[in-house]
Short mmCIF file of C-alpha atoms in Angstrom, two decimals:
data_model
loop_
_atom_site.label_atom_id
_atom_site.label_comp_id
_atom_site.label_asym_id
_atom_site.label_seq_id
_atom_site.Cartn_x
_atom_site.Cartn_y
_atom_site.Cartn_z
CA VAL C 1 -7.54 12.14 15.38
CA GLY C 2 -5.27 10.07 14.94
CA VAL C 3 -2.66 10.94 12.47
CA PRO C 4 0.85 8.06 11.33
CA THR C 5 3.44 9.43 11.39
CA TYR C 6 5.20 6.06 10.90
CA SER C 7 7.85 6.80 13.91
CA ALA C 8 7.24 6.53 17.55
CA GLY C 9 8.58 9.75 19.82
CA MET C 10 8.82 12.06 17.36
CA ASP C 11 8.48 16.09 17.50
CA PHE C 12 5.59 17.53 15.24
CA ARG C 13 5.30 21.21 15.34
CA GLY C 14 2.04 23.47 14.07
CA VAL C 15 2.88 24.93 10.84
CA TYR C 16 -0.80 25.87 9.84
CA GLY C 17 -3.72 26.63 11.78
CA SER C 18 -1.52 25.83 14.98
CA SER C 19 0.95 26.59 17.31
CA ALA C 20 0.97 23.02 19.43
CA ARG C 21 3.72 21.24 19.55
CA VAL C 22 3.31 17.46 19.54
CA ARG C 23 5.02 14.44 19.86
CA SER C 24 3.79 11.05 18.39
CA GLY C 25 3.28 7.55 20.96
CA ALA C 26 4.11 4.50 20.99
CA ASP C 27 0.77 3.36 18.42
CA ARG C 28 2.83 6.19 15.89
CA LYS C 29 0.32 8.38 16.08
CA VAL C 30 -0.12 12.06 16.49
CA ARG C 31 -3.15 13.57 18.84
CA VAL C 32 -4.57 16.21 16.86
CA GLU C 33 -7.26 18.30 17.78
CA VAL C 34 -9.08 20.41 14.68
CA PRO C 35 -11.39 22.81 15.82
CA PRO C 36 -14.61 22.83 12.65
CA LEU C 37 -14.35 24.39 9.36
CA SER C 38 -10.85 24.52 9.60
CA ALA C 39 -7.02 22.07 9.01
CA VAL C 40 -4.04 21.72 10.74
CA VAL C 41 -0.04 20.96 9.02
CA LEU C 42 1.71 20.03 11.96
CA LYS C 43 5.72 19.83 10.35
CA ALA C 44 8.46 16.95 11.74
CA ALA C 45 10.80 18.54 13.95
CA LYS C 46 13.48 16.31 12.06
CA ALA C 47 13.77 13.55 8.84
CA LEU C 48 13.12 10.87 9.19
CA ARG C 49 15.74 7.88 9.61
CA SER C 50 16.42 5.62 6.70
CA PRO C 51 15.21 2.30 7.76
CA SER C 52 18.00 -0.29 8.98
CA VAL C 53 16.49 -3.06 7.43
CA LYS C 54 15.92 -4.15 4.61
CA PRO C 55 12.96 -5.03 2.94
CA SER C 56 11.03 -8.36 1.72
CA VAL C 57 7.36 -8.63 0.45
CA SER C 58 4.79 -11.22 -0.25
CA VAL C 59 1.70 -11.44 -2.80
CA GLN C 60 -0.63 -12.46 -3.00
CA ALA C 61 -2.71 -13.68 -5.88
CA PRO C 62 -6.97 -14.20 -5.64
CA ALA C 63 -7.63 -17.54 -5.03
CA ALA C 64 -8.26 -19.88 -7.78
CA GLY C 65 -11.27 -19.42 -9.84
CA ALA C 66 -11.18 -15.84 -9.56
CA THR C 67 -13.39 -13.31 -11.96
CA GLY C 68 -14.91 -9.63 -11.83
CA ASP C 69 -13.23 -7.14 -9.39
CA VAL C 70 -10.51 -9.39 -7.24
CA GLU C 71 -7.58 -7.64 -4.50
CA VAL C 72 -4.18 -8.48 -4.45
CA SER C 73 -2.44 -7.47 -0.98
CA ALA C 74 1.42 -8.34 -0.10
CA GLU C 75 2.65 -8.36 2.85
CA VAL C 76 6.06 -6.51 3.87
CA ASP C 77 8.77 -6.36 6.67
CA GLY C 78 10.86 -4.20 7.12
CA GLY C 79 12.86 -0.97 5.24
CA GLY C 80 9.99 1.84 6.52
CA LEU C 81 7.82 4.49 4.94
CA ASN C 82 7.64 1.75 2.29
CA ARG C 83 6.03 1.93 -1.67
CA VAL C 84 3.98 -1.41 -3.30
CA VAL C 85 3.61 -1.02 -7.30
CA PHE C 86 1.74 -4.20 -8.47
CA ALA C 87 1.61 -5.49 -11.69
CA ALA C 88 -0.59 -8.44 -13.38
CA GLN C 89 -0.82 -11.22 -16.61
CA VAL C 90 -3.48 -12.17 -17.97
CA GLY C 91 -2.89 -15.35 -19.41
CA ASN C 92 0.11 -14.78 -22.15
CA GLY C 93 -0.44 -11.32 -22.26
CA PRO C 94 1.20 -7.88 -21.52
CA TRP C 95 2.16 -7.14 -18.39
CA ARG C 96 0.02 -3.79 -16.53
CA THR C 97 1.20 -1.83 -13.47
CA LEU C 98 -2.38 -2.61 -11.47
CA GLY C 99 -1.53 0.53 -9.26
CA SER C 100 0.24 1.25 -5.70
CA ALA C 101 0.17 1.73 -2.17
CA ASP C 102 1.94 3.69 -0.08
CA HIS C 103 0.44 2.54 3.37
CA ALA C 104 -0.43 -1.18 4.66
CA PRO C 105 -2.75 -3.27 4.30
CA TYR C 106 -0.95 -2.81 0.32
CA ARG C 107 -3.84 -3.87 -1.84
CA VAL C 108 -5.64 -2.38 -5.00
CA THR C 109 -8.02 -4.53 -7.13
CA GLN C 110 -7.84 -5.45 -10.80
CA HIS C 111 -11.03 -5.99 -12.43
CA LEU C 112 -10.95 -9.39 -15.49
CA PRO C 113 -13.72 -9.45 -17.57
CA ASP C 114 -15.55 -11.45 -18.87
CA THR C 115 -13.77 -11.86 -21.96
CA VAL C 116 -11.36 -13.84 -19.85
CA ARG C 117 -12.23 -17.90 -19.97
CA ALA C 118 -11.88 -20.19 -17.14
CA GLY C 119 -8.49 -22.08 -16.67
CA THR C 120 -6.69 -18.90 -18.13
CA PRO C 121 -3.00 -18.75 -16.06
CA LEU C 122 -2.91 -15.48 -14.03
CA ARG C 123 0.29 -13.97 -12.11
CA TYR C 124 1.07 -10.79 -9.86
CA LYS C 125 4.55 -9.79 -9.60
CA ALA C 126 4.50 -6.19 -6.51
CA VAL C 127 7.52 -4.99 -6.05
CA VAL C 128 8.45 -2.43 -2.15
CA VAL C 129 10.83 0.36 -2.22
CA ASP C 130 10.95 1.83 0.82
CA GLY C 131 12.77 5.23 2.08
CA ALA C 132 16.09 4.05 0.99
CA GLY C 133 14.83 3.52 -2.06
CA ARG C 134 15.70 -0.57 -1.71
CA THR C 135 13.93 -3.19 -3.13
CA ALA C 136 12.52 -6.23 -3.21
CA SER C 137 9.81 -8.17 -4.94
CA ASP C 138 7.81 -11.41 -5.34
CA THR C 139 5.85 -12.52 -7.42
CA ALA C 140 2.68 -15.54 -7.35
CA ALA C 141 -0.15 -17.19 -9.42
CA THR C 142 -3.42 -18.47 -9.36
CA THR C 143 -6.98 -19.71 -12.61
CA ALA C 144 -8.94 -17.53 -13.44
CA GLY C 145 -12.70 -18.38 -12.99
CA GLN C 146 -15.66 -18.10 -15.34
CA PRO C 147 -18.46 -15.94 -14.38
CA PRO C 148 -21.82 -16.97 -13.81
CA ALA C 149 -24.66 -17.32 -16.14
CA PRO C 150 -27.33 -14.44 -16.02
CA GLU C 151 -30.42 -15.41 -14.88
#
């Protein structure tokens, strides 16, 4: 299996289920063979370096006319070991946290109930926090649609 490590050329050693020493490749993954019905735990030989670049984020709202379950996503540049937290506001209601994503693709799903009328403003915010604790945010807006009438 190829396990993402967030860093190319980093050394890892087995601490459970394996005594292997492996290095992450240019694709920032460690290749590990896990025997059937077993587990393997690896530990990095040293801590990750703090990212040198502050992160930036761009949030993508669902298309206008969204109904039902909609996807909210974000693109992140810079930083490292990012976590993106998403929030939404429906109409003039309160902002509500939708959830968070700790790896790309950064996205969450929001359910828009049938009670949300067509044309209701929908606002979204994404906040990224990198491994050094630095943050950036972005907002986007769209409008809700109307679910089709039952047949």
